[in-house]
Amino acid sequence: MAFQCPMNSPFDCVLLDLDDTLYPGGIGIGPALKRNIDEFLVARFGLAADRAASLRVELFRTHGSTLAGLIALGHDLHPDEYHSYVHGRLPYDRIAADPRLAALLQSIPQRKILFTNSDRAHMKKALERLGVEEACFDDVVCFETMNPHLFVEAKEDDDGASADRAVVVLKPSVDAIVAALHVAGTDPNRTLFLDDSERNITAGKALGLRTALVGKRVRSKEADYALESIENLRRDIPEIWGAAVDELQTDHNVEENNSMRADLDSIIQARSIQA
């Protein structure tokens, strides 16, 4: 895809998360995913419902995801089996078509990379529901592209390969961010990373990315920007289009600062789906 960055823009590439970033986090996909994971653990391993829920939380805390934890613990589990269950049963009808989002993404002049922990099948379904063509993005970094080793057939007596297959690469790991930067092919300092997870934002910032926390009113410590919604992107980060920040942001910043002072007691804490 041809692209040409505005001469006065500080960004050469934009990395965009998918879930709870390109669509609102409050539509119920996250809680449904939690339930599906719990049900998978019950069905696959015969756990009681309460034990399944506590295990999901623990594996998310220690390994970054339930799937990563199960594989690290030595369970013979193929990613496709897991994803077909936990994503295949999601209520995708809750994701509404968003023509304004499609137009917004098309208007971004820089190289655009979709950067998601989700598998490709889920990514395609979510984009289809949103009415966004995959071709809108210059490239995609998803579960399969970060973890090609998990889709290679194991060879007998290959202990080294078995150890490699036990590692699942996902945000917020360094390897995941590096993989995205490799695909982007741009200077981290001129790459803007949008995500709803504070953990992911912190990881991106540590590697030099410019960061925008989506779904929050107030910036986290490691976020350069905060957007309540992706639909506010042009207003909140006009630099993408090379707009003069002083001209477009002054009034908004005054309003935002007043709102921040009034709402400090009701700031919503960072949410994670603990999947």
PDB file of C-alpha atoms in Angstrom:
ATOM      1  CA  MET A   1       0.000   0.000   0.000  1.00  0.00           C
ATOM      2  CA  ALA A   2       1.419   3.355  -0.982  1.00  0.00           C
ATOM      3  CA  PHE A   3       1.693   5.928   1.768  1.00  0.00           C
ATOM      4  CA  GLN A   4       3.253   9.317   2.250  1.00  0.00           C
ATOM      5  CA  CYS A   5       3.784  10.821   5.671  1.00  0.00           C
ATOM      6  CA  PRO A   6       3.157  14.537   6.128  1.00  0.00           C
ATOM      7  CA  MET A   7       6.502  16.326   6.275  1.00  0.00           C
ATOM      8  CA  ASN A   8       5.710  17.843   9.676  1.00  0.00           C
ATOM      9  CA  SER A   9       4.358  14.670  11.287  1.00  0.00           C
ATOM     10  CA  PRO A  10       6.531  13.016  13.982  1.00  0.00           C
ATOM     11  CA  PHE A  11       5.266   9.563  12.947  1.00  0.00           C
ATOM     12  CA  ASP A  12       6.244   7.232  10.109  1.00  0.00           C
ATOM     13  CA  CYS A  13       4.116   4.275  11.234  1.00  0.00           C
ATOM     14  CA  VAL A  14       1.053   3.574  13.383  1.00  0.00           C
ATOM     15  CA  LEU A  15       0.634   0.256  15.222  1.00  0.00           C
ATOM     16  CA  LEU A  16      -3.007  -0.402  16.143  1.00  0.00           C
ATOM     17  CA  ASP A  17      -4.359  -2.992  18.536  1.00  0.00           C
ATOM     18  CA  LEU A  18      -7.685  -4.648  17.662  1.00  0.00           C
ATOM     19  CA  ASP A  19      -9.796  -5.790  20.601  1.00  0.00           C
ATOM     20  CA  ASP A  20     -11.128  -3.053  22.897  1.00  0.00           C
ATOM     21  CA  THR A  21      -9.229  -0.549  20.746  1.00  0.00           C
ATOM     22  CA  LEU A  22     -10.886  -0.494  17.340  1.00  0.00           C
ATOM     23  CA  TYR A  23     -14.215  -1.302  18.972  1.00  0.00           C
ATOM     24  CA  PRO A  24     -15.440  -0.279  22.466  1.00  0.00           C
ATOM     25  CA  GLY A  25     -14.365  -2.375  25.415  1.00  0.00           C
ATOM     26  CA  GLY A  26     -17.789  -2.278  27.023  1.00  0.00           C
ATOM     27  CA  ILE A  27     -19.790  -4.314  24.495  1.00  0.00           C
ATOM     28  CA  GLY A  28     -19.260  -7.615  26.296  1.00  0.00           C
ATOM     29  CA  ILE A  29     -16.638  -9.391  24.197  1.00  0.00           C
ATOM     30  CA  GLY A  30     -14.121  -9.474  27.070  1.00  0.00           C
ATOM     31  CA  PRO A  31     -16.476 -11.043  29.658  1.00  0.00           C
ATOM     32  CA  ALA A  32     -17.672 -13.541  27.044  1.00  0.00           C
ATOM     33  CA  LEU A  33     -14.062 -14.515  26.369  1.00  0.00           C
ATOM     34  CA  LYS A  34     -13.485 -15.110  30.074  1.00  0.00           C
ATOM     35  CA  ARG A  35     -16.514 -17.399  30.231  1.00  0.00           C
ATOM     36  CA  ASN A  36     -15.395 -19.297  27.144  1.00  0.00           C
ATOM     37  CA  ILE A  37     -11.935 -19.858  28.601  1.00  0.00           C
ATOM     38  CA  ASP A  38     -13.402 -21.122  31.854  1.00  0.00           C
ATOM     39  CA  GLU A  39     -15.694 -23.482  29.952  1.00  0.00           C
ATOM     40  CA  PHE A  40     -12.767 -24.707  27.861  1.00  0.00           C
ATOM     41  CA  LEU A  41     -10.778 -25.526  30.997  1.00  0.00           C
ATOM     42  CA  VAL A  42     -13.750 -27.389  32.428  1.00  0.00           C
ATOM     43  CA  ALA A  43     -14.371 -29.355  29.227  1.00  0.00           C
ATOM     44  CA  ARG A  44     -10.737 -30.041  28.323  1.00  0.00           C
ATOM     45  CA  PHE A  45      -9.260 -30.745  31.758  1.00  0.00           C
ATOM     46  CA  GLY A  46     -12.282 -31.698  33.873  1.00  0.00           C
ATOM     47  CA  LEU A  47     -11.866 -28.818  36.306  1.00  0.00           C
ATOM     48  CA  ALA A  48     -14.582 -27.486  38.546  1.00  0.00           C
ATOM     49  CA  ALA A  49     -15.950 -24.107  37.416  1.00  0.00           C
ATOM     50  CA  ASP A  50     -14.444 -22.151  40.310  1.00  0.00           C
ATOM     51  CA  ARG A  51     -11.048 -23.810  39.843  1.00  0.00           C
ATOM     52  CA  ALA A  52     -11.149 -23.037  36.106  1.00  0.00           C
ATOM     53  CA  ALA A  53     -11.779 -19.344  36.792  1.00  0.00           C
ATOM     54  CA  SER A  54      -8.969 -19.100  39.346  1.00  0.00           C
ATOM     55  CA  LEU A  55      -6.574 -20.948  37.032  1.00  0.00           C
ATOM     56  CA  ARG A  56      -7.367 -18.557  34.176  1.00  0.00           C
ATOM     57  CA  VAL A  57      -6.512 -15.588  36.379  1.00  0.00           C
ATOM     58  CA  GLU A  58      -3.327 -17.216  37.648  1.00  0.00           C
ATOM     59  CA  LEU A  59      -2.090 -18.185  34.184  1.00  0.00           C
ATOM     60  CA  PHE A  60      -2.770 -14.698  32.892  1.00  0.00           C
ATOM     61  CA  ARG A  61      -0.778 -13.235  35.781  1.00  0.00           C
ATOM     62  CA  THR A  62       2.191 -15.586  35.443  1.00  0.00           C
ATOM     63  CA  HIS A  63       2.332 -16.281  31.698  1.00  0.00           C
ATOM     64  CA  GLY A  64       0.405 -13.493  29.986  1.00  0.00           C
ATOM     65  CA  SER A  65      -2.436 -15.702  28.735  1.00  0.00           C
ATOM     66  CA  THR A  66      -4.202 -18.946  29.544  1.00  0.00           C
ATOM     67  CA  LEU A  67      -2.921 -20.603  26.387  1.00  0.00           C
ATOM     68  CA  ALA A  68       0.669 -19.550  27.074  1.00  0.00           C
ATOM     69  CA  GLY A  69       0.428 -20.908  30.602  1.00  0.00           C
ATOM     70  CA  LEU A  70      -1.017 -24.243  29.571  1.00  0.00           C
ATOM     71  CA  ILE A  71       1.678 -24.771  26.939  1.00  0.00           C
ATOM     72  CA  ALA A  72       4.425 -23.696  29.350  1.00  0.00           C
ATOM     73  CA  LEU A  73       3.138 -26.241  31.872  1.00  0.00           C
ATOM     74  CA  GLY A  74       3.618 -28.970  29.289  1.00  0.00           C
ATOM     75  CA  HIS A  75       0.066 -29.604  28.137  1.00  0.00           C
ATOM     76  CA  ASP A  76      -0.271 -30.966  24.607  1.00  0.00           C
ATOM     77  CA  LEU A  77      -2.548 -28.256  23.289  1.00  0.00           C
ATOM     78  CA  HIS A  78      -2.600 -26.887  19.761  1.00  0.00           C
ATOM     79  CA  PRO A  79      -3.421 -23.169  19.465  1.00  0.00           C
ATOM     80  CA  ASP A  80      -6.131 -23.856  16.872  1.00  0.00           C
ATOM     81  CA  GLU A  81      -8.004 -26.119  19.300  1.00  0.00           C
ATOM     82  CA  TYR A  82      -7.907 -23.419  21.965  1.00  0.00           C
ATOM     83  CA  HIS A  83      -8.786 -20.496  19.718  1.00  0.00           C
ATOM     84  CA  SER A  84     -11.612 -22.299  17.921  1.00  0.00           C
ATOM     85  CA  TYR A  85     -13.289 -22.839  21.287  1.00  0.00           C
ATOM     86  CA  VAL A  86     -12.668 -19.566  23.127  1.00  0.00           C
ATOM     87  CA  HIS A  87     -12.987 -17.259  20.094  1.00  0.00           C
ATOM     88  CA  GLY A  88     -15.330 -19.365  17.992  1.00  0.00           C
ATOM     89  CA  ARG A  89     -18.143 -18.890  20.509  1.00  0.00           C
ATOM     90  CA  LEU A  90     -17.836 -15.145  20.964  1.00  0.00           C
ATOM     91  CA  PRO A  91     -20.934 -12.958  20.402  1.00  0.00           C
ATOM     92  CA  TYR A  92     -19.564 -11.212  17.320  1.00  0.00           C
ATOM     93  CA  ASP A  93     -22.991  -9.708  16.624  1.00  0.00           C
ATOM     94  CA  ARG A  94     -22.219  -7.211  19.399  1.00  0.00           C
ATOM     95  CA  ILE A  95     -19.512  -5.633  17.233  1.00  0.00           C
ATOM     96  CA  ALA A  96     -21.321  -3.039  15.149  1.00  0.00           C
ATOM     97  CA  ALA A  97     -20.299  -1.811  11.724  1.00  0.00           C
ATOM     98  CA  ASP A  98     -18.445   1.485  12.025  1.00  0.00           C
ATOM     99  CA  PRO A  99     -18.125   3.403   8.743  1.00  0.00           C
ATOM    100  CA  ARG A 100     -16.487   6.322  10.540  1.00  0.00           C
ATOM    101  CA  LEU A 101     -13.754   4.041  11.836  1.00  0.00           C
ATOM    102  CA  ALA A 102     -13.143   2.686   8.348  1.00  0.00           C
ATOM    103  CA  ALA A 103     -12.865   6.228   6.982  1.00  0.00           C
ATOM    104  CA  LEU A 104     -10.586   7.294   9.857  1.00  0.00           C
ATOM    105  CA  LEU A 105      -8.207   4.404   9.274  1.00  0.00           C
ATOM    106  CA  GLN A 106      -8.141   5.081   5.545  1.00  0.00           C
ATOM    107  CA  SER A 107      -7.237   8.706   6.239  1.00  0.00           C
ATOM    108  CA  ILE A 108      -4.112   7.854   8.232  1.00  0.00           C
ATOM    109  CA  PRO A 109      -1.278   8.674   5.816  1.00  0.00           C
ATOM    110  CA  GLN A 110       1.450   6.639   7.533  1.00  0.00           C
ATOM    111  CA  ARG A 111       2.175   2.945   7.270  1.00  0.00           C
ATOM    112  CA  LYS A 112      -0.491   1.143   9.336  1.00  0.00           C
ATOM    113  CA  ILE A 113       0.096  -2.190  11.098  1.00  0.00           C
ATOM    114  CA  LEU A 114      -2.647  -4.120  12.885  1.00  0.00           C
ATOM    115  CA  PHE A 115      -0.941  -5.549  15.991  1.00  0.00           C
ATOM    116  CA  THR A 116      -3.054  -8.063  17.911  1.00  0.00           C
ATOM    117  CA  ASN A 117      -2.532 -11.050  20.196  1.00  0.00           C
ATOM    118  CA  SER A 118      -5.606 -12.658  18.645  1.00  0.00           C
ATOM    119  CA  ASP A 119      -5.519 -15.410  16.061  1.00  0.00           C
ATOM    120  CA  ARG A 120      -6.167 -14.610  12.410  1.00  0.00           C
ATOM    121  CA  ALA A 121      -9.664 -16.136  12.328  1.00  0.00           C
ATOM    122  CA  HIS A 122     -10.834 -13.906  15.186  1.00  0.00           C
ATOM    123  CA  MET A 123      -9.145 -10.887  13.615  1.00  0.00           C
ATOM    124  CA  LYS A 124     -10.951 -11.460  10.327  1.00  0.00           C
ATOM    125  CA  LYS A 125     -14.349 -11.867  12.010  1.00  0.00           C
ATOM    126  CA  ALA A 126     -13.913  -8.727  14.097  1.00  0.00           C
ATOM    127  CA  LEU A 127     -12.799  -6.642  11.105  1.00  0.00           C
ATOM    128  CA  GLU A 128     -15.667  -7.995   9.024  1.00  0.00           C
ATOM    129  CA  ARG A 129     -18.170  -6.988  11.695  1.00  0.00           C
ATOM    130  CA  LEU A 130     -16.606  -3.512  11.903  1.00  0.00           C
ATOM    131  CA  GLY A 131     -16.771  -3.129   8.133  1.00  0.00           C
ATOM    132  CA  VAL A 132     -13.015  -2.599   7.916  1.00  0.00           C
ATOM    133  CA  GLU A 133     -11.088  -4.302   5.129  1.00  0.00           C
ATOM    134  CA  GLU A 134      -7.883  -6.076   6.097  1.00  0.00           C
ATOM    135  CA  ALA A 135      -6.364  -4.380   3.055  1.00  0.00           C
ATOM    136  CA  CYS A 136      -6.770  -1.091   4.941  1.00  0.00           C
ATOM    137  CA  PHE A 137      -3.619  -2.098   6.810  1.00  0.00           C
ATOM    138  CA  ASP A 138      -0.190  -2.362   5.257  1.00  0.00           C
ATOM    139  CA  ASP A 139       0.535  -5.463   7.301  1.00  0.00           C
ATOM    140  CA  VAL A 140      -0.763  -7.572  10.191  1.00  0.00           C
ATOM    141  CA  VAL A 141       1.014  -8.926  13.249  1.00  0.00           C
ATOM    142  CA  CYS A 142      -1.176 -11.536  14.948  1.00  0.00           C
ATOM    143  CA  PHE A 143      -0.861 -14.756  16.952  1.00  0.00           C
ATOM    144  CA  GLU A 144       0.229 -16.837  13.983  1.00  0.00           C
ATOM    145  CA  THR A 145       2.877 -14.394  12.780  1.00  0.00           C
ATOM    146  CA  MET A 146       4.376 -14.083  16.276  1.00  0.00           C
ATOM    147  CA  ASN A 147       4.295 -17.831  16.899  1.00  0.00           C
ATOM    148  CA  PRO A 148       5.141 -19.720  13.699  1.00  0.00           C
ATOM    149  CA  HIS A 149       7.039 -22.296  15.793  1.00  0.00           C
ATOM    150  CA  LEU A 150       3.744 -23.471  17.327  1.00  0.00           C
ATOM    151  CA  PHE A 151       2.479 -24.547  13.914  1.00  0.00           C
ATOM    152  CA  VAL A 152       5.493 -26.640  12.937  1.00  0.00           C
ATOM    153  CA  GLU A 153       5.088 -30.388  13.308  1.00  0.00           C
ATOM    154  CA  ALA A 154       7.297 -31.753  16.053  1.00  0.00           C
ATOM    155  CA  LYS A 155      10.124 -34.160  15.231  1.00  0.00           C
ATOM    156  CA  GLU A 156      11.026 -37.067  17.471  1.00  0.00           C
ATOM    157  CA  ASP A 157      13.944 -36.603  19.895  1.00  0.00           C
ATOM    158  CA  ASP A 158      14.154 -32.883  19.170  1.00  0.00           C
ATOM    159  CA  ASP A 159      14.357 -31.539  22.719  1.00  0.00           C
ATOM    160  CA  GLY A 160      15.524 -28.068  21.643  1.00  0.00           C
ATOM    161  CA  ALA A 161      12.559 -27.606  19.335  1.00  0.00           C
ATOM    162  CA  SER A 162      10.230 -28.812  22.087  1.00  0.00           C
ATOM    163  CA  ALA A 163      11.598 -26.152  24.421  1.00  0.00           C
ATOM    164  CA  ASP A 164      11.070 -23.477  21.766  1.00  0.00           C
ATOM    165  CA  ARG A 165       7.499 -24.618  21.220  1.00  0.00           C
ATOM    166  CA  ALA A 166       6.801 -24.121  24.926  1.00  0.00           C
ATOM    167  CA  VAL A 167       7.291 -20.362  24.494  1.00  0.00           C
ATOM    168  CA  VAL A 168       4.248 -18.382  23.372  1.00  0.00           C
ATOM    169  CA  VAL A 169       5.020 -14.871  22.115  1.00  0.00           C
ATOM    170  CA  LEU A 170       2.361 -12.279  22.941  1.00  0.00           C
ATOM    171  CA  LYS A 171       2.173  -8.650  23.951  1.00  0.00           C
ATOM    172  CA  PRO A 172       3.490  -7.342  26.305  1.00  0.00           C
ATOM    173  CA  SER A 173       6.643  -9.428  25.792  1.00  0.00           C
ATOM    174  CA  VAL A 174       9.731  -7.815  24.308  1.00  0.00           C
ATOM    175  CA  ASP A 175       9.748 -10.420  21.533  1.00  0.00           C
ATOM    176  CA  ALA A 176       6.229  -9.412  20.479  1.00  0.00           C
ATOM    177  CA  ILE A 177       7.072  -5.699  20.317  1.00  0.00           C
ATOM    178  CA  VAL A 178      10.289  -6.452  18.427  1.00  0.00           C
ATOM    179  CA  ALA A 179       8.326  -8.606  15.953  1.00  0.00           C
ATOM    180  CA  ALA A 180       5.960  -5.707  15.287  1.00  0.00           C
ATOM    181  CA  LEU A 181       8.828  -3.269  14.846  1.00  0.00           C
ATOM    182  CA  HIS A 182      10.502  -5.661  12.421  1.00  0.00           C
ATOM    183  CA  VAL A 183       7.348  -5.720  10.307  1.00  0.00           C
ATOM    184  CA  ALA A 184       6.927  -1.958  10.598  1.00  0.00           C
ATOM    185  CA  GLY A 185      10.508  -1.306   9.494  1.00  0.00           C
ATOM    186  CA  THR A 186      10.498   2.109  11.129  1.00  0.00           C
ATOM    187  CA  ASP A 187      12.348   3.926  13.884  1.00  0.00           C
ATOM    188  CA  PRO A 188      10.628   3.156  17.231  1.00  0.00           C
ATOM    189  CA  ASN A 189      10.803   6.845  18.136  1.00  0.00           C
ATOM    190  CA  ARG A 190       8.755   7.645  15.038  1.00  0.00           C
ATOM    191  CA  THR A 191       6.276   4.797  15.532  1.00  0.00           C
ATOM    192  CA  LEU A 192       2.968   5.405  17.312  1.00  0.00           C
ATOM    193  CA  PHE A 193       1.493   2.454  19.234  1.00  0.00           C
ATOM    194  CA  LEU A 194      -2.209   2.466  20.190  1.00  0.00           C
ATOM    195  CA  ASP A 195      -3.494  -0.130  22.689  1.00  0.00           C
ATOM    196  CA  ASP A 196      -6.065  -0.397  25.480  1.00  0.00           C
ATOM    197  CA  SER A 197      -3.725  -2.310  27.834  1.00  0.00           C
ATOM    198  CA  GLU A 198      -1.469  -0.395  30.203  1.00  0.00           C
ATOM    199  CA  ARG A 199       0.858  -3.410  30.339  1.00  0.00           C
ATOM    200  CA  ASN A 200       1.258  -3.333  26.573  1.00  0.00           C
ATOM    201  CA  ILE A 201       1.746   0.421  26.540  1.00  0.00           C
ATOM    202  CA  THR A 202       4.468   0.130  29.189  1.00  0.00           C
ATOM    203  CA  ALA A 203       6.246  -2.540  27.141  1.00  0.00           C
ATOM    204  CA  GLY A 204       6.084  -0.435  24.000  1.00  0.00           C
ATOM    205  CA  LYS A 205       7.392   2.645  25.770  1.00  0.00           C
ATOM    206  CA  ALA A 206      10.331   0.666  27.164  1.00  0.00           C
ATOM    207  CA  LEU A 207      11.414  -0.082  23.592  1.00  0.00           C
ATOM    208  CA  GLY A 208      11.155   3.533  22.488  1.00  0.00           C
ATOM    209  CA  LEU A 209       7.695   3.642  20.907  1.00  0.00           C
ATOM    210  CA  ARG A 210       5.419   6.664  21.128  1.00  0.00           C
ATOM    211  CA  THR A 211       2.330   5.410  22.940  1.00  0.00           C
ATOM    212  CA  ALA A 212      -1.400   6.121  23.101  1.00  0.00           C
ATOM    213  CA  LEU A 213      -3.660   4.483  25.692  1.00  0.00           C
ATOM    214  CA  VAL A 214      -7.123   3.901  24.234  1.00  0.00           C
ATOM    215  CA  GLY A 215     -10.333   3.762  26.266  1.00  0.00           C
ATOM    216  CA  LYS A 216      -9.063   5.965  29.089  1.00  0.00           C
ATOM    217  CA  ARG A 217      -9.533   9.626  29.946  1.00  0.00           C
ATOM    218  CA  VAL A 218      -6.165  10.030  31.602  1.00  0.00           C
ATOM    219  CA  ARG A 219      -2.708   8.979  30.432  1.00  0.00           C
ATOM    220  CA  SER A 220      -0.919   6.228  32.301  1.00  0.00           C
ATOM    221  CA  LYS A 221       2.675   6.883  33.339  1.00  0.00           C
ATOM    222  CA  GLU A 222       4.096   5.406  30.135  1.00  0.00           C
ATOM    223  CA  ALA A 223       1.486   6.763  27.702  1.00  0.00           C
ATOM    224  CA  ASP A 224       2.201   9.858  25.641  1.00  0.00           C
ATOM    225  CA  TYR A 225      -1.486  10.238  24.809  1.00  0.00           C
ATOM    226  CA  ALA A 226      -4.858   9.049  26.119  1.00  0.00           C
ATOM    227  CA  LEU A 227      -7.998   8.631  24.008  1.00  0.00           C
ATOM    228  CA  GLU A 228     -11.412   7.808  25.415  1.00  0.00           C
ATOM    229  CA  SER A 229     -12.252   6.316  22.035  1.00  0.00           C
ATOM    230  CA  ILE A 230     -10.474   5.608  18.770  1.00  0.00           C
ATOM    231  CA  GLU A 231     -12.989   7.954  17.137  1.00  0.00           C
ATOM    232  CA  ASN A 232     -11.202  10.835  18.897  1.00  0.00           C
ATOM    233  CA  LEU A 233      -7.896  10.037  17.207  1.00  0.00           C
ATOM    234  CA  ARG A 234      -7.859  13.002  14.827  1.00  0.00           C
ATOM    235  CA  ARG A 235      -8.783  15.397  17.627  1.00  0.00           C
ATOM    236  CA  ASP A 236      -6.404  14.008  20.253  1.00  0.00           C
ATOM    237  CA  ILE A 237      -3.368  13.209  18.057  1.00  0.00           C
ATOM    238  CA  PRO A 238      -3.603  15.622  15.103  1.00  0.00           C
ATOM    239  CA  GLU A 239       0.152  15.263  14.626  1.00  0.00           C
ATOM    240  CA  ILE A 240      -0.559  12.059  12.696  1.00  0.00           C
ATOM    241  CA  TRP A 241      -1.863  14.222   9.869  1.00  0.00           C
ATOM    242  CA  GLY A 242       0.817  16.866  10.354  1.00  0.00           C
ATOM    243  CA  ALA A 243      -1.642  19.301  11.905  1.00  0.00           C
ATOM    244  CA  ALA A 244      -0.408  22.147  14.056  1.00  0.00           C
ATOM    245  CA  VAL A 245      -0.925  20.936  17.603  1.00  0.00           C
ATOM    246  CA  ASP A 246      -0.967  24.415  19.102  1.00  0.00           C
ATOM    247  CA  GLU A 247      -3.822  25.428  16.839  1.00  0.00           C
ATOM    248  CA  LEU A 248      -5.944  22.283  17.135  1.00  0.00           C
ATOM    249  CA  GLN A 249      -5.227  21.216  20.711  1.00  0.00           C
ATOM    250  CA  THR A 250      -5.258  24.368  22.855  1.00  0.00           C
ATOM    251  CA  ASP A 251      -9.010  24.567  23.462  1.00  0.00           C
ATOM    252  CA  HIS A 252      -9.317  20.818  23.847  1.00  0.00           C
ATOM    253  CA  ASN A 253      -6.468  20.652  26.377  1.00  0.00           C
ATOM    254  CA  VAL A 254      -8.074  23.310  28.565  1.00  0.00           C
ATOM    255  CA  GLU A 255     -11.344  21.393  28.497  1.00  0.00           C
ATOM    256  CA  GLU A 256      -9.562  18.079  29.156  1.00  0.00           C
ATOM    257  CA  ASN A 257      -7.611  19.450  32.133  1.00  0.00           C
ATOM    258  CA  ASN A 258     -10.795  20.801  33.717  1.00  0.00           C
ATOM    259  CA  SER A 259     -12.486  17.460  33.181  1.00  0.00           C
ATOM    260  CA  MET A 260      -9.520  15.592  34.673  1.00  0.00           C
ATOM    261  CA  ARG A 261      -9.631  17.665  37.857  1.00  0.00           C
ATOM    262  CA  ALA A 262     -13.383  17.132  38.201  1.00  0.00           C
ATOM    263  CA  ASP A 263     -13.241  13.403  37.564  1.00  0.00           C
ATOM    264  CA  LEU A 264     -10.114  12.296  39.421  1.00  0.00           C
ATOM    265  CA  ASP A 265     -12.152  10.441  42.052  1.00  0.00           C
ATOM    266  CA  SER A 266     -13.981   8.423  39.421  1.00  0.00           C
ATOM    267  CA  ILE A 267     -11.096   7.407  37.184  1.00  0.00           C
ATOM    268  CA  ILE A 268     -11.666   3.915  35.933  1.00  0.00           C
ATOM    269  CA  GLN A 269      -8.785   1.613  36.791  1.00  0.00           C
ATOM    270  CA  ALA A 270      -7.015  -0.285  34.024  1.00  0.00           C
ATOM    271  CA  ARG A 271      -9.018  -3.323  32.959  1.00  0.00           C
ATOM    272  CA  SER A 272      -7.720  -6.597  31.606  1.00  0.00           C
ATOM    273  CA  ILE A 273      -9.709  -9.520  30.340  1.00  0.00           C
ATOM    274  CA  GLN A 274      -7.311 -11.866  32.128  1.00  0.00           C
ATOM    275  CA  ALA A 275      -7.347 -14.241  29.212  1.00  0.00           C
TER     276      ALA A 275
END
